[in-house]
């Protein structure tokens, strides 16, 4: 009998969300039916909420006898205390949005042995509970109710029992850029080596019916991808023995030819039904679908059968965010193409199970689920960089994971007697450095990082002038370091204006003229900020620059280096009156109504009044690429002529109170 305890390691919170979207049909004797009803009553009483993946569809679940277990939300030893004094819930708790179908349950969320009122989201993965610690503190909506899969084990070792004979396992992730994961505070989250451990465990548990799939955005952006154009990512996924991948927008960051190379190097198929070349043919090396016949045994039978599993891949119109080879890609409407493909798989290919790998926004996955109806069983998506499982939009559930494998879905499809999907379960894992990792993948990552260190030392260009990156200079006036940054960004992103604040330009020294390596350029901006592009008016730009001049006397990092426009300012003037002129390069005044495309760092945009402006040539800020990509390209483009940025009067400082 499994006992679920909430655990929190010191300084590290292991997030294990057990999401049940199960529906079961107990086809058994009257005695077994009564027993099932008793179990259901206990589960309902203590909060194991059920959200159906399919309205009105239920399926038997075949499990070995030793695997049958009851799901208790608290420990056996703590049950008496838990029943005594649970926290009271506010009258509106778990009733904030009737369209979400949230439901109330009780679980020991904080590990103190007292059941906590807990609200589980039916549509979105939002959870909240009222913790009995700290005097029944209300942690809604950010609290997470924690339940490890098996007490005494890390979540990477969940459920080591053999899979049921009618169970298909799908391991799904998307939008991976950092092979080592990301560091948040003192905790490393995600990473391919820990994901690989989960994959190995599941393949061992369900060797004949496990699929590992990826829903786009692999080749870029990251420091390693800037060096190897995504080659390292393909190599690692080859080692993972991926079953299928779909295309994301960042697959095109290095152009169509580089994508073709990466596809050719892949030992797994890139699924694509709607992105074509300039001649209307599928992009080189991509294929529409994967079809695989798998063995299974019905829940209530002994005769082995086969179920046909079919997967296709589709993406939104990536041309919206491409800055290279845009003219070499054509697009077919994703909804029309998916409707046609899903129908073909059901009717012509006789597929019992149809899955879609998509790279598009969540609301578009919702539209797809509605449009495809019974021709689709599960949509495995990417692009949003957020964790979601939605079961109330259309026929098929859809899931998305967070970026960089910070979260990873383990989906279970339960097959009926005819081999078709009858119900869907979802388990979400949040991997941290407390979880086990796969040594082979870890070694592969180290190997690529060592290659990266060597590659960073190679010459990519040269400069015939020193770069002035001294903080006090970059944050109080025009420098040639500012000219280098802003001109490179404007040329790379093809915008009217580029803005880079002085705090973005790092090193606090003069970088001597001579050879330029990626390591040297990265030292000028080691933080990994990315460039976003927006539409802005002349008035918005004027107000923004004025705002950034407000802390000039403190030598703050907000000071604006600029390309595409010129400005004059008076540092001795009062705040709000320091910007004197904003003009075009020809000297004509910028009007309030003038419209510009503007490139700036993600940090600048997030802290500016323009953060809600319409994006230019992007669909989401997730499409942003690192600043250093533009700097590398500028060094390469200069070639043997070498870079020679010079202060050219685009920013003028007035000594007087006014100019």
XYZ file of C-alpha atoms in Angstrom:
659
model
C 0.000 0.000 0.000
C 1.634 3.213 -1.078
C 1.811 5.982 1.533
C 2.319 9.470 0.111
C 4.233 11.965 2.222
C 5.063 15.576 1.418
C 8.796 16.134 1.637
C 11.028 19.170 1.379
C 14.798 18.714 1.516
C 16.650 21.608 3.210
C 16.871 24.402 0.667
C 15.557 22.168 -2.091
C 11.919 21.489 -2.786
C 11.351 18.397 -4.900
C 8.302 19.076 -7.029
C 6.443 15.934 -7.869
C 2.951 16.493 -9.163
C 0.824 13.412 -9.564
C -1.861 14.356 -12.021
C -4.514 11.744 -12.443
C -6.752 11.969 -15.461
C -7.855 8.393 -15.118
C -11.190 6.805 -15.750
C -11.608 3.129 -14.844
C -14.239 0.546 -15.597
C -14.352 -2.269 -13.089
C -15.643 -5.317 -14.982
C -15.690 -7.800 -12.228
C -17.903 -9.643 -9.739
C -20.319 -7.936 -7.351
C -17.812 -8.401 -4.543
C -15.045 -6.686 -6.486
C -17.422 -3.906 -7.468
C -18.258 -3.249 -3.801
C -14.569 -3.226 -2.958
C -13.936 -0.742 -5.777
C -16.743 1.480 -4.498
C -15.208 1.417 -1.012
C -11.806 2.405 -2.377
C -13.394 5.191 -4.431
C -15.132 6.518 -1.337
C -11.884 6.599 0.639
C -10.073 8.338 -2.206
C -12.842 10.904 -2.565
C -12.799 11.576 1.181
C -9.060 12.233 1.356
C -8.617 14.135 -1.848
C -7.323 12.065 -4.715
C -9.161 14.221 -7.253
C -9.931 12.857 -10.683
C -9.976 14.882 -13.888
C -11.161 12.937 -16.881
C -9.071 12.977 -20.026
C -12.023 11.793 -22.047
C -15.585 12.756 -21.216
C -17.570 9.574 -20.738
C -14.766 7.203 -21.746
C -13.433 4.685 -19.269
C -11.014 1.846 -19.553
C -9.835 -1.097 -17.496
C -6.290 -0.959 -16.295
C -4.360 -4.207 -16.263
C -1.809 -4.380 -13.453
C 0.078 -7.298 -11.883
C -1.463 -8.360 -8.578
C 1.538 -7.174 -6.557
C 1.216 -3.746 -8.080
C -2.333 -3.031 -6.916
C -2.171 -0.212 -4.344
C -4.354 2.336 -2.606
C -3.366 6.001 -2.797
C -3.297 7.608 0.660
C -2.436 11.306 0.903
C -0.881 11.070 4.372
C 1.259 8.692 6.391
C -0.252 5.879 8.433
C 1.362 7.146 11.603
C 0.093 10.685 11.142
C -3.498 9.848 10.282
C -4.925 10.322 13.771
C -3.382 13.763 14.120
C -4.331 14.662 10.550
C -7.986 13.984 11.169
C -7.977 16.143 14.302
C -7.478 19.782 13.339
C -7.286 20.519 9.611
C -7.063 24.170 8.642
C -10.311 25.916 7.850
C -10.694 27.091 4.285
C -12.027 30.497 3.199
C -15.507 30.396 1.723
C -14.203 31.228 -1.762
C -11.232 28.886 -1.647
C -11.055 26.783 -4.820
C -13.982 28.693 -6.336
C -12.199 31.601 -7.979
C -12.867 30.520 -11.550
C -15.892 28.311 -12.303
C -14.640 27.740 -15.858
C -11.527 25.982 -14.574
C -13.341 23.099 -12.850
C -11.033 23.276 -9.818
C -11.866 20.890 -7.016
C -11.128 20.760 -3.316
C -9.295 17.938 -1.592
C -7.170 17.418 1.504
C -3.525 16.351 1.558
C -0.587 16.662 3.888
C 1.163 19.248 1.719
C 3.810 20.376 4.208
C 4.759 17.084 5.845
C 3.564 17.914 9.371
C 0.964 15.141 9.544
C -2.030 17.496 9.286
C -4.253 17.395 6.235
C -4.214 20.712 4.370
C -7.119 22.066 2.279
C -5.829 21.742 -1.245
C -7.182 23.091 -4.522
C -6.297 21.235 -7.705
C -6.789 22.921 -11.078
C -8.895 21.021 -13.551
C -7.824 22.946 -16.634
C -4.487 24.566 -15.826
C -1.665 23.331 -13.630
C -2.306 25.779 -10.845
C -2.366 24.441 -7.348
C -2.791 25.965 -3.951
C -3.115 24.811 -0.378
C -3.527 26.249 3.097
C -0.523 25.017 5.046
C -1.032 24.111 8.674
C 2.539 25.240 9.283
C 2.935 28.842 10.391
C -0.627 28.991 11.662
C -2.570 27.792 8.648
C -0.834 30.150 6.253
C -2.674 30.519 2.948
C -0.185 29.853 0.150
C -2.687 30.049 -2.692
C -2.056 30.293 -5.642
C 1.692 29.661 -5.555
C 1.900 26.779 -3.131
C 2.677 23.299 -4.416
C 1.334 20.212 -2.735
C 4.127 17.639 -2.816
C 3.802 13.876 -3.075
C 6.798 11.694 -3.999
C 5.979 8.698 -6.155
C 7.422 6.218 -3.690
C 8.485 7.064 -0.106
C 12.213 6.679 0.428
C 13.126 7.097 -3.225
C 14.009 10.094 -5.319
C 11.430 10.899 -7.949
C 13.825 9.732 -10.657
C 13.282 6.200 -9.329
C 9.499 6.219 -9.422
C 7.477 3.085 -9.997
C 10.053 0.417 -10.752
C 7.379 -2.230 -11.234
C 6.743 -3.630 -14.677
C 4.215 -1.849 -16.805
C 0.770 -3.195 -17.425
C 0.283 -5.162 -20.603
C -2.055 -2.543 -22.093
C 0.022 0.511 -21.132
C 1.882 2.849 -23.509
C 4.437 5.221 -21.962
C 5.232 8.570 -23.597
C 8.124 10.639 -22.219
C 7.736 14.180 -23.480
C 9.880 17.315 -23.298
C 10.361 20.461 -25.352
C 12.370 23.694 -25.732
C 15.792 22.540 -24.511
C 18.705 24.933 -24.876
C 21.017 24.310 -21.898
C 22.283 20.725 -21.856
C 23.353 21.049 -18.225
C 20.117 22.598 -17.049
C 19.834 25.998 -15.400
C 20.921 27.223 -11.975
C 18.187 28.922 -9.981
C 19.462 30.170 -6.655
C 21.612 27.333 -5.360
C 19.708 24.602 -7.173
C 20.388 23.243 -10.646
C 17.148 22.370 -12.382
C 16.684 20.165 -15.414
C 19.499 18.921 -17.599
C 19.724 16.077 -20.069
C 21.632 13.666 -17.831
C 18.816 13.570 -15.263
C 16.181 13.328 -17.967
C 18.119 10.386 -19.401
C 17.896 8.558 -16.077
C 14.107 8.866 -16.133
C 14.042 7.644 -19.735
C 16.166 4.614 -18.862
C 13.924 3.732 -15.928
C 10.781 3.930 -18.033
C 12.252 1.892 -20.877
C 13.239 -0.749 -18.371
C 9.747 -0.689 -16.880
C 7.928 -0.765 -20.228
C 10.447 -1.921 -22.855
C 8.042 -2.661 -25.728
C 5.720 0.309 -25.450
C 7.782 3.377 -24.486
C 8.210 6.395 -26.777
C 10.546 9.335 -26.110
C 9.520 12.438 -28.039
C 10.583 16.073 -28.294
C 8.405 18.985 -29.433
C 10.824 21.452 -30.996
C 13.412 24.160 -30.189
C 16.643 22.244 -29.823
C 19.408 23.711 -31.997
C 19.537 27.207 -30.491
C 20.054 29.439 -28.542
C 22.897 28.819 -26.090
C 26.623 29.480 -25.856
C 27.390 25.950 -27.049
C 24.946 26.306 -29.933
C 26.585 29.572 -30.941
C 29.829 27.601 -31.175
C 28.571 24.387 -32.800
C 25.273 25.431 -34.407
C 23.327 22.765 -32.516
C 25.567 19.812 -33.379
C 26.010 19.024 -29.676
C 22.246 18.807 -29.154
C 21.742 16.267 -31.909
C 24.648 14.188 -30.627
C 23.147 14.043 -27.144
C 19.657 13.171 -28.376
C 21.174 10.463 -30.563
C 22.655 8.998 -27.387
C 19.232 9.242 -25.728
C 17.817 7.225 -28.650
C 14.979 9.667 -29.219
C 11.982 8.198 -31.051
C 10.813 11.402 -32.752
C 11.153 15.174 -32.783
C 9.226 18.023 -34.367
C 10.593 21.323 -35.654
C 10.590 24.519 -33.603
C 11.332 28.079 -34.641
C 14.854 28.015 -33.198
C 15.779 25.159 -35.527
C 16.082 27.881 -38.188
C 18.393 30.274 -36.313
C 21.440 29.203 -38.342
C 19.635 28.955 -41.652
C 18.069 26.227 -43.743
C 21.338 24.598 -44.822
C 22.558 24.171 -41.249
C 19.205 22.675 -40.282
C 19.561 20.185 -43.132
C 22.983 19.163 -41.766
C 21.617 18.628 -38.266
C 18.676 16.605 -39.596
C 21.065 14.417 -41.577
C 23.187 13.807 -38.469
C 20.144 12.728 -36.457
C 19.457 9.074 -35.738
C 15.831 9.966 -35.051
C 13.149 11.320 -37.401
C 12.227 15.004 -37.577
C 8.464 15.034 -38.096
C 7.036 17.815 -40.237
C 3.827 18.081 -42.244
C 3.629 21.796 -43.016
C 7.040 23.497 -43.402
C 8.371 23.301 -46.945
C 11.219 24.651 -49.044
C 10.830 27.342 -51.712
C 9.611 24.672 -54.171
C 6.814 23.450 -51.917
C 8.548 20.198 -50.904
C 9.038 19.100 -47.308
C 12.235 20.511 -45.826
C 15.196 18.226 -46.593
C 15.419 15.143 -44.416
C 12.146 15.704 -42.585
C 9.306 13.202 -42.756
C 5.581 13.462 -42.124
C 5.060 10.613 -39.728
C 6.343 7.670 -37.725
C 4.312 4.438 -37.646
C 5.104 1.639 -35.216
C 3.206 -1.537 -34.377
C 3.527 -2.492 -30.708
C 2.489 -5.654 -28.875
C -0.079 -5.449 -26.073
C -2.406 -7.723 -24.161
C -5.953 -6.528 -23.386
C -6.735 -5.858 -19.745
C -9.077 -8.801 -19.431
C -7.528 -11.156 -21.933
C -4.416 -13.286 -22.422
C -4.022 -13.217 -26.188
C -1.320 -10.805 -27.381
C -2.393 -8.319 -30.033
C -0.885 -5.372 -31.893
C -1.742 -1.704 -31.733
C -0.552 0.714 -34.423
C 0.914 3.932 -33.002
C 1.304 6.879 -35.389
C 2.967 10.232 -34.660
C 3.120 13.354 -36.827
C 4.751 16.738 -36.292
C 3.585 20.276 -37.071
C 4.690 23.848 -36.330
C 3.333 27.372 -36.510
C 4.544 29.732 -39.248
C 8.179 30.030 -38.145
C 8.868 32.641 -40.824
C 7.397 35.158 -38.370
C 10.553 34.853 -36.259
C 13.237 33.922 -38.778
C 16.058 36.366 -39.443
C 17.934 34.167 -41.921
C 16.716 32.341 -45.066
C 13.125 33.435 -44.512
C 12.532 33.401 -48.260
C 13.598 29.747 -48.469
C 10.736 28.467 -46.312
C 7.076 28.147 -47.251
C 4.237 27.306 -44.925
C 0.983 25.338 -45.075
C -1.704 26.180 -42.534
C -1.064 23.985 -39.505
C -4.714 23.312 -38.733
C -5.613 22.293 -42.263
C -2.494 20.159 -42.646
C -3.039 18.451 -39.266
C -6.698 17.733 -39.994
C -5.737 16.080 -43.269
C -2.853 14.116 -41.743
C -4.808 12.845 -38.728
C -7.647 11.695 -40.995
C -5.157 9.923 -43.256
C -3.581 8.124 -40.296
C -6.905 6.920 -38.939
C -8.454 5.852 -42.237
C -5.687 4.909 -44.661
C -2.919 3.870 -42.234
C -5.381 2.217 -39.803
C -3.715 3.781 -36.761
C -5.169 2.830 -33.397
C -3.228 5.587 -31.619
C -2.566 9.015 -33.170
C -0.263 11.520 -31.483
C 0.753 15.016 -32.584
C 4.054 16.730 -31.791
C 3.396 20.447 -32.095
C 5.317 23.674 -31.722
C 2.772 26.449 -31.277
C 0.989 28.389 -28.566
C -1.272 26.630 -26.094
C -4.449 28.226 -27.448
C -3.560 26.852 -30.883
C -3.180 23.349 -29.435
C -6.661 23.846 -27.999
C -7.993 24.744 -31.463
C -6.284 21.673 -32.916
C -7.819 19.368 -30.306
C -11.268 20.691 -31.144
C -10.756 20.552 -34.912
C -9.294 17.028 -35.077
C -11.857 15.475 -32.763
C -11.659 11.713 -32.486
C -8.824 11.499 -35.015
C -6.277 12.575 -32.391
C -5.575 10.989 -28.988
C -2.923 13.242 -27.421
C -1.127 16.476 -28.368
C 2.425 16.859 -27.090
C 3.391 20.500 -27.470
C 6.145 23.051 -27.058
C 6.895 26.752 -27.555
C 5.235 28.296 -24.475
C 8.037 27.476 -21.981
C 5.390 26.695 -19.398
C 4.009 23.578 -17.787
C 0.476 22.660 -18.699
C -1.880 19.762 -19.013
C -5.312 20.579 -20.396
C -8.031 17.972 -20.610
C -11.129 20.118 -21.151
C -10.412 21.571 -24.563
C -11.592 19.414 -27.441
C -11.263 15.656 -27.663
C -7.558 15.107 -26.995
C -5.666 16.303 -23.916
C -2.562 18.378 -24.589
C 0.554 18.783 -22.464
C 3.556 21.088 -22.441
C 6.671 21.093 -20.278
C 8.904 23.895 -19.057
C 12.108 24.688 -20.950
C 15.507 23.042 -20.383
C 13.904 19.930 -18.892
C 13.076 21.712 -15.665
C 9.881 19.708 -16.014
C 9.255 16.531 -17.956
C 6.012 14.684 -18.669
C 5.577 10.933 -18.357
C 2.263 10.178 -20.049
C 0.444 6.859 -19.931
C -2.041 5.754 -22.581
C -4.333 2.915 -21.569
C -5.438 0.699 -24.443
C -8.812 -0.943 -24.770
C -9.400 -4.389 -26.199
C -9.281 -3.000 -29.746
C -5.886 -1.319 -29.228
C -7.353 2.198 -29.198
C -6.721 4.725 -26.440
C -9.356 4.631 -23.741
C -7.823 6.949 -21.114
C -4.749 9.064 -20.461
C -2.670 9.593 -17.303
C -0.036 12.266 -16.784
C 2.843 12.460 -14.313
C 4.941 15.611 -14.156
C 8.508 15.429 -12.907
C 10.569 18.429 -11.847
C 14.198 17.402 -11.963
C 16.866 18.983 -9.750
C 20.450 18.219 -8.748
C 19.118 15.986 -5.960
C 17.921 13.469 -8.565
C 20.057 10.704 -10.081
C 21.661 11.175 -13.480
C 22.826 8.988 -16.330
C 26.629 8.754 -16.379
C 26.933 8.301 -20.149
C 24.934 11.430 -20.933
C 26.781 13.325 -18.209
C 30.107 12.366 -19.785
C 28.812 13.381 -23.204
C 27.857 16.820 -21.871
C 31.266 17.273 -20.245
C 32.902 16.299 -23.539
C 30.988 18.994 -25.415
C 31.687 21.600 -22.756
C 35.398 20.852 -23.057
C 35.145 21.199 -26.832
C 33.360 24.484 -26.268
C 36.172 25.802 -24.080
C 38.652 25.099 -26.879
C 36.377 26.607 -29.527
C 35.965 29.784 -27.507
C 39.710 30.391 -27.858
C 39.708 30.355 -31.668
C 40.026 33.603 -33.617
C 36.863 34.783 -35.351
C 37.914 38.341 -36.207
C 40.084 41.259 -35.227
C 39.981 44.868 -34.110
C 42.324 47.721 -35.037
C 41.220 49.788 -32.029
C 40.978 49.162 -28.306
C 37.463 48.623 -26.889
C 36.650 51.009 -24.049
C 34.398 48.984 -21.745
C 35.217 50.822 -18.521
C 31.989 50.971 -16.488
C 32.216 54.671 -15.645
C 32.572 55.471 -19.348
C 29.862 53.152 -20.737
C 27.370 54.379 -18.113
C 27.889 58.104 -18.588
C 28.600 58.744 -22.256
C 29.283 57.442 -25.728
C 32.060 54.847 -26.031
C 33.336 52.788 -28.910
C 32.260 49.725 -26.939
C 28.714 51.113 -27.088
C 29.105 51.752 -30.817
C 30.242 48.150 -31.345
C 27.326 46.674 -29.394
C 24.531 48.797 -30.822
C 25.701 48.760 -34.454
C 26.175 44.988 -34.318
C 22.703 44.425 -32.845
C 20.974 46.766 -35.315
C 22.686 45.148 -38.325
C 22.045 41.589 -37.133
C 18.359 42.140 -36.347
C 17.653 44.597 -39.177
C 15.838 47.185 -37.049
C 15.646 50.952 -37.356
C 17.094 51.520 -33.894
C 19.137 49.543 -31.367
C 19.313 50.424 -27.667
C 21.808 48.857 -25.265
C 22.235 50.120 -21.722
C 25.666 50.704 -20.266
C 25.218 47.937 -17.725
C 25.046 45.399 -20.551
C 28.615 46.246 -21.627
C 30.911 44.461 -19.195
C 34.546 43.841 -18.392
C 35.248 47.211 -16.749
C 38.468 47.533 -18.687
C 39.953 48.399 -22.043
C 40.064 45.334 -24.313
C 43.249 45.680 -26.349
C 43.203 45.707 -30.122
C 44.179 42.564 -32.009
C 42.631 39.161 -32.514
C 39.057 38.625 -31.355
C 37.969 35.257 -30.010
C 34.523 34.217 -28.884
C 35.900 34.048 -25.350
C 37.079 37.662 -25.538
C 33.767 38.890 -26.936
C 31.792 36.851 -24.403
C 33.821 38.510 -21.632
C 32.312 41.806 -22.846
C 28.856 40.401 -22.056
C 28.993 37.179 -19.993
C 25.377 37.191 -18.791
C 23.494 35.609 -21.686
C 20.924 38.376 -22.170
C 18.973 38.176 -25.415
C 17.654 40.707 -27.922
C 13.950 41.384 -28.324
C 12.404 43.527 -31.042
C 9.410 45.835 -30.693
C 7.536 48.629 -32.412
C 7.866 52.019 -30.722
C 7.000 55.640 -31.394
C 9.285 58.647 -31.213
C 7.597 59.752 -28.006
C 8.073 56.330 -26.393
C 11.777 56.351 -27.232
C 12.178 59.888 -25.944
C 10.412 59.041 -22.678
C 12.470 55.870 -22.246
C 15.822 57.586 -22.738
C 14.732 60.357 -20.368
C 13.809 57.758 -17.758
C 17.211 56.058 -18.103
C 18.996 59.391 -17.591
C 17.249 59.769 -14.246
C 20.013 57.958 -12.330
C 22.905 59.392 -14.337
C 24.526 60.963 -11.276
C 24.769 57.502 -9.652
C 26.720 56.051 -12.611
C 23.922 53.513 -12.957
C 23.747 50.863 -15.669
C 20.626 52.325 -17.311
C 22.454 54.850 -19.522
C 21.437 54.230 -23.160
C 23.964 53.539 -25.909
C 22.201 53.937 -29.263
C 22.375 53.151 -32.991
C 20.061 54.564 -35.662
C 19.280 57.821 -33.836
C 21.326 60.552 -32.123
C 20.620 62.372 -28.890
C 21.927 65.221 -26.762
C 21.566 65.376 -22.986
C 22.429 67.688 -20.096
C 23.433 65.718 -16.987
C 23.225 68.815 -14.773
C 19.576 69.404 -15.604
C 16.752 68.282 -13.311
C 15.420 64.756 -13.621
C 12.872 64.578 -16.374
C 14.513 67.427 -18.274
C 17.908 65.957 -19.151
C 17.204 64.759 -22.690
C 17.643 67.812 -24.888
C 17.271 66.496 -28.438
C 16.478 63.232 -30.211
C 17.197 63.374 -33.926
C 17.665 61.231 -37.009
C 21.233 60.763 -38.304
C 20.568 63.561 -40.855
C 19.774 65.971 -38.020
C 16.004 66.119 -38.487
C 13.968 66.068 -35.281
C 12.249 62.852 -34.228
C 8.512 63.489 -34.039
C 6.294 61.981 -31.358
C 4.338 60.149 -34.024
C 7.362 58.679 -35.819
C 7.315 54.886 -35.822
C 10.384 52.673 -35.414
C 11.394 49.051 -35.110
C 13.631 48.759 -32.076
C 16.048 46.090 -30.827
C 16.925 46.064 -27.135
C 17.893 43.558 -24.463
C 15.237 41.465 -22.760
C 16.300 42.984 -19.449
C 15.809 46.520 -20.751
C 12.386 45.746 -22.174
C 11.179 44.025 -19.002
C 12.036 47.131 -16.997
C 10.677 49.709 -19.422
C 7.258 51.292 -20.029
C 7.398 49.671 -23.486
C 7.248 46.111 -22.129
C 3.732 45.660 -23.499
C 4.496 47.052 -26.952
C 3.794 44.916 -29.983
C 6.699 42.636 -30.890
C 8.413 43.091 -34.224
C 9.379 40.025 -36.255
C 8.740 37.852 -33.189
C 5.698 36.067 -31.789
C 6.961 35.815 -28.210
C 9.977 36.971 -26.235
C 10.977 33.292 -26.175
C 12.111 33.888 -29.778
C 14.911 36.173 -28.569
C 18.513 35.223 -29.384
C 21.609 36.032 -27.305
C 23.293 39.415 -27.663
C 26.640 37.742 -28.315
C 25.301 36.187 -31.534
C 25.200 39.679 -33.065
C 28.669 40.496 -31.734
C 30.149 37.285 -33.144
C 28.561 37.967 -36.515
C 29.917 41.526 -36.604
C 33.462 40.284 -35.948
C 33.149 37.651 -38.677
C 31.601 40.079 -41.147
C 34.454 42.571 -40.763
C 36.906 39.864 -41.818
C 40.472 40.891 -42.493
C 39.514 44.581 -42.495
C 38.961 44.206 -38.730
C 36.514 46.101 -36.574
C 37.176 49.783 -35.977
C 34.290 51.259 -33.934
C 34.755 54.916 -33.059
C 32.705 57.466 -31.120
C 30.974 59.427 -33.880
C 28.964 62.062 -32.083
C 25.681 60.133 -31.928
C 25.502 60.969 -28.208
C 26.520 64.465 -27.092
C 26.940 65.548 -23.474
C 26.246 69.200 -22.687
C 28.273 70.803 -19.915
C 25.594 73.388 -19.170
C 22.158 72.891 -17.653
C 20.716 73.096 -21.151
C 22.174 72.791 -24.630
